[in-house]
Amino acid sequence: MPEILLSVVSGNSPEARGALVDQVLHASPNALALAVSLQNRPEGYPVVQRLLRGTDARIRDVASRGATGAPAVIVREDLLSIGRAPHRPHAVVLALPEHLDTLPFVLELWRDRTATGSLGTHYVAGPVLTSVDPSSFMADISCVHRAVRRWNGWTASEPVTRAEAAAAQVEMADTVVVRSPAGTEGRLAPGVASLIRHLNGRAGVVTHDGAEPAGLPSAALRPVSYDPQEMWRARLDPVAVPHVRDGTSHGVGSVLWRARHPVHPGRLAEALSVALLGVVRGHGHLWLANRPDSVVTWRSAGAHLELREAGPWLEADRPQLWEAVSAQRRTAASWFWDDYFGERRNEITFTGLDLDASRIREALDAALLTDEELALGQEHWLGAEDPFFTDNDLL
């Protein structure tokens, strides 16, 4: 049975998402679009609304349906029904709303389920595509005073800032289309496109003025060249290999800081005002001296920094930990393995405007434990003053 190409489309506004769906359908006219929207309820699961759209006469009539439940379960059943239909489309475009956390959601969709069956029986994974309205993106990437909750398939996440949600949406995409109409949006588009190229060095980034259907990269219209579930797991892993884009454009640049000593939490807090100056986005992981067994993730977007414990470091004598992580992380751990420290290391990528790489690295290097402090041993490190995790695990 031939496989159906299943691509995923999102946008930072309903208009951006709709425009991108139109572009994909223009390039692939016999495809079916399955648009999803969520209506949150005060408690429990949301109402999941689905809308079908296609040119085939047998599916031309728009079908609107709503159901309450886990979004991944409902959408998977829709996709399986389409895959089993006698008149199957050659491609399906799954259009997801802003408040679905796309990467964990699609990973959950593709997970094998004994009771309901696997999407892999009918589908082959296509790329994740995102469309961006520049002015909305710039407003969101600096918004740290409003929080949103995103569904990952089964549950709603802890609240994150709009800045974090905006950054994450473009970071998980294979292709990003930046809308560039006349006026203010058009003037912002080149700078926003440059910023997105630094936030996501893997993605193809194109601009679209809206006058004609945009020419999407050929990779946006065919199956992905990687193992999708393995790659998606790797992108969600708290210890990921950083992708840093060289050079600057429109003033936007990136800086990678990497260090092998533990970080003193008190001195790290003192370094933030210097290290984060001009930074729009920072992400990576830390080895905090007073939490030596835990990976601490670093996520900053706008003026907001979030540090979270995200599981243990890999240990040579604990094979079960290695089996639970992505192949990319296992490979990276082997590359960077130290006979004494093991996998432990600090890696953070900073992206922003007119960044001073030396200033950032010097400020963070000053927060590392000195050789003398290392010699005092772990018992001494554990007592380090910690302004980040005093009351909870979120700054």
JSON list of N, CA and C in Angstrom, two decimals, residues 1 4 6 32 34 50 52 65 71-89 92 94 108-124:
[
{"chain": "A", "resi": 1, "resn": "MET", "atom": "N", "xyz": [0.86, -1.19, 0.00]},
{"chain": "A", "resi": 1, "resn": "MET", "atom": "CA", "xyz": [0.00, 0.00, 0.00]},
{"chain": "A", "resi": 1, "resn": "MET", "atom": "C", "xyz": [0.90, 1.25, 0.00]},
{"chain": "A", "resi": 4, "resn": "ILE", "atom": "N", "xyz": [1.39, 7.75, 2.48]},
{"chain": "A", "resi": 4, "resn": "ILE", "atom": "CA", "xyz": [0.95, 9.13, 2.33]},
{"chain": "A", "resi": 4, "resn": "ILE", "atom": "C", "xyz": [1.97, 10.03, 2.99]},
{"chain": "A", "resi": 6, "resn": "LEU", "atom": "N", "xyz": [2.95, 12.93, 5.15]},
{"chain": "A", "resi": 6, "resn": "LEU", "atom": "CA", "xyz": [2.31, 13.70, 6.22]},
{"chain": "A", "resi": 6, "resn": "LEU", "atom": "C", "xyz": [3.23, 14.83, 6.65]},
{"chain": "A", "resi": 32, "resn": "LEU", "atom": "N", "xyz": [-4.61, 16.78, 0.97]},
{"chain": "A", "resi": 32, "resn": "LEU", "atom": "CA", "xyz": [-5.71, 17.06, 1.91]},
{"chain": "A", "resi": 32, "resn": "LEU", "atom": "C", "xyz": [-5.14, 17.83, 3.08]},
{"chain": "A", "resi": 34, "resn": "LEU", "atom": "N", "xyz": [-5.75, 18.96, 6.97]},
{"chain": "A", "resi": 34, "resn": "LEU", "atom": "CA", "xyz": [-6.47, 18.69, 8.20]},
{"chain": "A", "resi": 34, "resn": "LEU", "atom": "C", "xyz": [-6.07, 19.76, 9.20]},
{"chain": "A", "resi": 50, "resn": "ARG", "atom": "N", "xyz": [-11.67, 19.95, 14.30]},
{"chain": "A", "resi": 50, "resn": "ARG", "atom": "CA", "xyz": [-10.92, 19.59, 13.09]},
{"chain": "A", "resi": 50, "resn": "ARG", "atom": "C", "xyz": [-11.70, 20.00, 11.86]},
{"chain": "A", "resi": 52, "resn": "LEU", "atom": "N", "xyz": [-11.56, 19.61, 7.58]},
{"chain": "A", "resi": 52, "resn": "LEU", "atom": "CA", "xyz": [-10.95, 18.96, 6.42]},
{"chain": "A", "resi": 52, "resn": "LEU", "atom": "C", "xyz": [-11.12, 19.82, 5.18]},
{"chain": "A", "resi": 65, "resn": "ARG", "atom": "N", "xyz": [-15.75, 19.00, 12.78]},
{"chain": "A", "resi": 65, "resn": "ARG", "atom": "CA", "xyz": [-16.07, 18.11, 13.89]},
{"chain": "A", "resi": 65, "resn": "ARG", "atom": "C", "xyz": [-15.38, 18.59, 15.15]},
{"chain": "A", "resi": 71, "resn": "PRO", "atom": "N", "xyz": [-5.55, 15.75, 22.66]},
{"chain": "A", "resi": 71, "resn": "PRO", "atom": "CA", "xyz": [-5.40, 16.12, 21.26]},
{"chain": "A", "resi": 71, "resn": "PRO", "atom": "C", "xyz": [-4.69, 15.07, 20.42]},
{"chain": "A", "resi": 72, "resn": "ALA", "atom": "N", "xyz": [-3.63, 14.45, 20.94]},
{"chain": "A", "resi": 72, "resn": "ALA", "atom": "CA", "xyz": [-2.90, 13.47, 20.14]},
{"chain": "A", "resi": 72, "resn": "ALA", "atom": "C", "xyz": [-3.76, 12.26, 19.80]},
{"chain": "A", "resi": 73, "resn": "VAL", "atom": "N", "xyz": [-4.59, 11.84, 20.73]},
{"chain": "A", "resi": 73, "resn": "VAL", "atom": "CA", "xyz": [-5.45, 10.67, 20.49]},
{"chain": "A", "resi": 73, "resn": "VAL", "atom": "C", "xyz": [-6.47, 10.98, 19.39]},
{"chain": "A", "resi": 74, "resn": "ILE", "atom": "N", "xyz": [-7.09, 12.15, 19.48]},
{"chain": "A", "resi": 74, "resn": "ILE", "atom": "CA", "xyz": [-8.14, 12.51, 18.53]},
{"chain": "A", "resi": 74, "resn": "ILE", "atom": "C", "xyz": [-7.56, 12.69, 17.13]},
{"chain": "A", "resi": 75, "resn": "VAL", "atom": "N", "xyz": [-6.45, 13.41, 17.04]},
{"chain": "A", "resi": 75, "resn": "VAL", "atom": "CA", "xyz": [-5.86, 13.66, 15.72]},
{"chain": "A", "resi": 75, "resn": "VAL", "atom": "C", "xyz": [-5.29, 12.38, 15.13]},
{"chain": "A", "resi": 76, "resn": "ARG", "atom": "N", "xyz": [-4.70, 11.51, 15.95]},
{"chain": "A", "resi": 76, "resn": "ARG", "atom": "CA", "xyz": [-4.20, 10.24, 15.42]},
{"chain": "A", "resi": 76, "resn": "ARG", "atom": "C", "xyz": [-5.34, 9.42, 14.82]},
{"chain": "A", "resi": 77, "resn": "GLU", "atom": "N", "xyz": [-6.48, 9.38, 15.49]},
{"chain": "A", "resi": 77, "resn": "GLU", "atom": "CA", "xyz": [-7.61, 8.62, 14.96]},
{"chain": "A", "resi": 77, "resn": "GLU", "atom": "C", "xyz": [-8.08, 9.20, 13.63]},
{"chain": "A", "resi": 78, "resn": "ASP", "atom": "N", "xyz": [-8.10, 10.53, 13.52]},
{"chain": "A", "resi": 78, "resn": "ASP", "atom": "CA", "xyz": [-8.46, 11.16, 12.24]},
{"chain": "A", "resi": 78, "resn": "ASP", "atom": "C", "xyz": [-7.51, 10.72, 11.13]},
{"chain": "A", "resi": 79, "resn": "LEU", "atom": "N", "xyz": [-6.21, 10.76, 11.43]},
{"chain": "A", "resi": 79, "resn": "LEU", "atom": "CA", "xyz": [-5.22, 10.42, 10.43]},
{"chain": "A", "resi": 79, "resn": "LEU", "atom": "C", "xyz": [-5.29, 8.94, 10.05]},
{"chain": "A", "resi": 80, "resn": "LEU", "atom": "N", "xyz": [-5.54, 8.08, 11.02]},
{"chain": "A", "resi": 80, "resn": "LEU", "atom": "CA", "xyz": [-5.68, 6.66, 10.70]},
{"chain": "A", "resi": 80, "resn": "LEU", "atom": "C", "xyz": [-6.91, 6.41, 9.85]},
{"chain": "A", "resi": 81, "resn": "SER", "atom": "N", "xyz": [-8.00, 7.13, 10.12]},
{"chain": "A", "resi": 81, "resn": "SER", "atom": "CA", "xyz": [-9.20, 6.98, 9.30]},
{"chain": "A", "resi": 81, "resn": "SER", "atom": "C", "xyz": [-8.94, 7.41, 7.86]},
{"chain": "A", "resi": 82, "resn": "ILE", "atom": "N", "xyz": [-8.21, 8.52, 7.70]},
{"chain": "A", "resi": 82, "resn": "ILE", "atom": "CA", "xyz": [-7.87, 8.97, 6.34]},
{"chain": "A", "resi": 82, "resn": "ILE", "atom": "C", "xyz": [-6.97, 7.94, 5.66]},
{"chain": "A", "resi": 83, "resn": "GLY", "atom": "N", "xyz": [-6.03, 7.39, 6.41]},
{"chain": "A", "resi": 83, "resn": "GLY", "atom": "CA", "xyz": [-5.11, 6.42, 5.83]},
{"chain": "A", "resi": 83, "resn": "GLY", "atom": "C", "xyz": [-5.78, 5.14, 5.41]},
{"chain": "A", "resi": 84, "resn": "ARG", "atom": "N", "xyz": [-6.89, 4.78, 6.07]},
{"chain": "A", "resi": 84, "resn": "ARG", "atom": "CA", "xyz": [-7.59, 3.53, 5.73]},
{"chain": "A", "resi": 84, "resn": "ARG", "atom": "C", "xyz": [-8.68, 3.73, 4.68]},
{"chain": "A", "resi": 85, "resn": "ALA", "atom": "N", "xyz": [-8.96, 4.99, 4.32]},
{"chain": "A", "resi": 85, "resn": "ALA", "atom": "CA", "xyz": [-10.06, 5.28, 3.40]},
{"chain": "A", "resi": 85, "resn": "ALA", "atom": "C", "xyz": [-9.78, 4.70, 2.01]},
{"chain": "A", "resi": 86, "resn": "PRO", "atom": "N", "xyz": [-10.83, 4.30, 1.27]},
{"chain": "A", "resi": 86, "resn": "PRO", "atom": "CA", "xyz": [-10.62, 3.76, -0.09]},
{"chain": "A", "resi": 86, "resn": "PRO", "atom": "C", "xyz": [-9.97, 4.77, -1.04]},
{"chain": "A", "resi": 87, "resn": "HIS", "atom": "N", "xyz": [-10.36, 6.04, -0.92]},
{"chain": "A", "resi": 87, "resn": "HIS", "atom": "CA", "xyz": [-9.82, 7.08, -1.80]},
{"chain": "A", "resi": 87, "resn": "HIS", "atom": "C", "xyz": [-8.87, 7.94, -0.97]},
{"chain": "A", "resi": 88, "resn": "ARG", "atom": "N", "xyz": [-7.65, 7.50, -0.87]},
{"chain": "A", "resi": 88, "resn": "ARG", "atom": "CA", "xyz": [-6.69, 8.16, 0.00]},
{"chain": "A", "resi": 88, "resn": "ARG", "atom": "C", "xyz": [-5.96, 9.25, -0.77]},
{"chain": "A", "resi": 89, "resn": "PRO", "atom": "N", "xyz": [-5.70, 10.38, -0.11]},
{"chain": "A", "resi": 89, "resn": "PRO", "atom": "CA", "xyz": [-4.89, 11.41, -0.77]},
{"chain": "A", "resi": 89, "resn": "PRO", "atom": "C", "xyz": [-3.43, 10.97, -0.84]},
{"chain": "A", "resi": 92, "resn": "VAL", "atom": "N", "xyz": [-1.03, 14.59, 3.11]},
{"chain": "A", "resi": 92, "resn": "VAL", "atom": "CA", "xyz": [-1.87, 15.26, 4.10]},
{"chain": "A", "resi": 92, "resn": "VAL", "atom": "C", "xyz": [-1.04, 16.36, 4.75]},
{"chain": "A", "resi": 94, "resn": "LEU", "atom": "N", "xyz": [-1.06, 18.60, 7.95]},
{"chain": "A", "resi": 94, "resn": "LEU", "atom": "CA", "xyz": [-1.63, 18.73, 9.29]},
{"chain": "A", "resi": 94, "resn": "LEU", "atom": "C", "xyz": [-1.32, 20.12, 9.81]},
{"chain": "A", "resi": 108, "resn": "GLU", "atom": "N", "xyz": [4.49, 12.34, 19.80]},
{"chain": "A", "resi": 108, "resn": "GLU", "atom": "CA", "xyz": [3.43, 11.52, 20.39]},
{"chain": "A", "resi": 108, "resn": "GLU", "atom": "C", "xyz": [2.53, 10.92, 19.31]},
{"chain": "A", "resi": 109, "resn": "LEU", "atom": "N", "xyz": [2.24, 11.70, 18.26]},
{"chain": "A", "resi": 109, "resn": "LEU", "atom": "CA", "xyz": [1.41, 11.18, 17.16]},
{"chain": "A", "resi": 109, "resn": "LEU", "atom": "C", "xyz": [2.02, 9.94, 16.54]},
{"chain": "A", "resi": 110, "resn": "TRP", "atom": "N", "xyz": [3.33, 9.98, 16.32]},
{"chain": "A", "resi": 110, "resn": "TRP", "atom": "CA", "xyz": [4.00, 8.90, 15.61]},
{"chain": "A", "resi": 110, "resn": "TRP", "atom": "C", "xyz": [4.36, 7.72, 16.50]},
{"chain": "A", "resi": 111, "resn": "ARG", "atom": "N", "xyz": [4.17, 7.85, 17.79]},
{"chain": "A", "resi": 111, "resn": "ARG", "atom": "CA", "xyz": [4.51, 6.76, 18.69]},
{"chain": "A", "resi": 111, "resn": "ARG", "atom": "C", "xyz": [3.63, 5.54, 18.41]},
{"chain": "A", "resi": 112, "resn": "ASP", "atom": "N", "xyz": [4.23, 4.37, 18.34]},
{"chain": "A", "resi": 112, "resn": "ASP", "atom": "CA", "xyz": [3.47, 3.15, 18.08]},
{"chain": "A", "resi": 112, "resn": "ASP", "atom": "C", "xyz": [2.51, 2.86, 19.23]},
{"chain": "A", "resi": 113, "resn": "ARG", "atom": "N", "xyz": [1.28, 2.55, 18.87]},
{"chain": "A", "resi": 113, "resn": "ARG", "atom": "CA", "xyz": [0.26, 2.21, 19.86]},
{"chain": "A", "resi": 113, "resn": "ARG", "atom": "C", "xyz": [-0.35, 0.87, 19.51]},
{"chain": "A", "resi": 114, "resn": "THR", "atom": "N", "xyz": [-0.26, -0.08, 20.42]},
{"chain": "A", "resi": 114, "resn": "THR", "atom": "CA", "xyz": [-0.77, -1.43, 20.14]},
{"chain": "A", "resi": 114, "resn": "THR", "atom": "C", "xyz": [-2.27, -1.42, 19.88]},
{"chain": "A", "resi": 115, "resn": "ALA", "atom": "N", "xyz": [-3.00, -0.63, 20.64]},
{"chain": "A", "resi": 115, "resn": "ALA", "atom": "CA", "xyz": [-4.47, -0.65, 20.55]},
{"chain": "A", "resi": 115, "resn": "ALA", "atom": "C", "xyz": [-4.98, 0.03, 19.29]},
{"chain": "A", "resi": 116, "resn": "THR", "atom": "N", "xyz": [-4.37, 1.14, 18.90]},
{"chain": "A", "resi": 116, "resn": "THR", "atom": "CA", "xyz": [-4.93, 1.94, 17.80]},
{"chain": "A", "resi": 116, "resn": "THR", "atom": "C", "xyz": [-4.16, 1.82, 16.50]},
{"chain": "A", "resi": 117, "resn": "GLY", "atom": "N", "xyz": [-2.96, 1.26, 16.54]},
{"chain": "A", "resi": 117, "resn": "GLY", "atom": "CA", "xyz": [-2.17, 1.15, 15.32]},
{"chain": "A", "resi": 117, "resn": "GLY", "atom": "C", "xyz": [-1.19, 2.29, 15.18]},
{"chain": "A", "resi": 118, "resn": "SER", "atom": "N", "xyz": [-0.33, 2.18, 14.19]},
{"chain": "A", "resi": 118, "resn": "SER", "atom": "CA", "xyz": [0.74, 3.14, 14.00]},
{"chain": "A", "resi": 118, "resn": "SER", "atom": "C", "xyz": [0.52, 3.96, 12.75]},
{"chain": "A", "resi": 119, "resn": "LEU", "atom": "N", "xyz": [0.86, 5.26, 12.82]},
{"chain": "A", "resi": 119, "resn": "LEU", "atom": "CA", "xyz": [0.79, 6.10, 11.62]},
{"chain": "A", "resi": 119, "resn": "LEU", "atom": "C", "xyz": [1.74, 5.59, 10.54]},
{"chain": "A", "resi": 120, "resn": "GLY", "atom": "N", "xyz": [2.83, 4.94, 10.96]},
{"chain": "A", "resi": 120, "resn": "GLY", "atom": "CA", "xyz": [3.80, 4.45, 9.99]},
{"chain": "A", "resi": 120, "resn": "GLY", "atom": "C", "xyz": [3.24, 3.40, 9.05]},
{"chain": "A", "resi": 121, "resn": "THR", "atom": "N", "xyz": [2.10, 2.80, 9.38]},
{"chain": "A", "resi": 121, "resn": "THR", "atom": "CA", "xyz": [1.46, 1.84, 8.48]},
{"chain": "A", "resi": 121, "resn": "THR", "atom": "C", "xyz": [0.97, 2.52, 7.20]},
{"chain": "A", "resi": 122, "resn": "HIS", "atom": "N", "xyz": [0.58, 3.78, 7.30]},
{"chain": "A", "resi": 122, "resn": "HIS", "atom": "CA", "xyz": [-0.04, 4.48, 6.17]},
{"chain": "A", "resi": 122, "resn": "HIS", "atom": "C", "xyz": [0.78, 5.70, 5.71]},
{"chain": "A", "resi": 123, "resn": "TYR", "atom": "N", "xyz": [1.62, 6.26, 6.60]},
{"chain": "A", "resi": 123, "resn": "TYR", "atom": "CA", "xyz": [2.23, 7.55, 6.31]},
{"chain": "A", "resi": 123, "resn": "TYR", "atom": "C", "xyz": [3.76, 7.48, 6.32]},
{"chain": "A", "resi": 124, "resn": "VAL", "atom": "N", "xyz": [4.36, 8.41, 5.61]},
{"chain": "A", "resi": 124, "resn": "VAL", "atom": "CA", "xyz": [5.78, 8.69, 5.72]},
{"chain": "A", "resi": 124, "resn": "VAL", "atom": "C", "xyz": [5.91, 10.14, 6.17]}
]
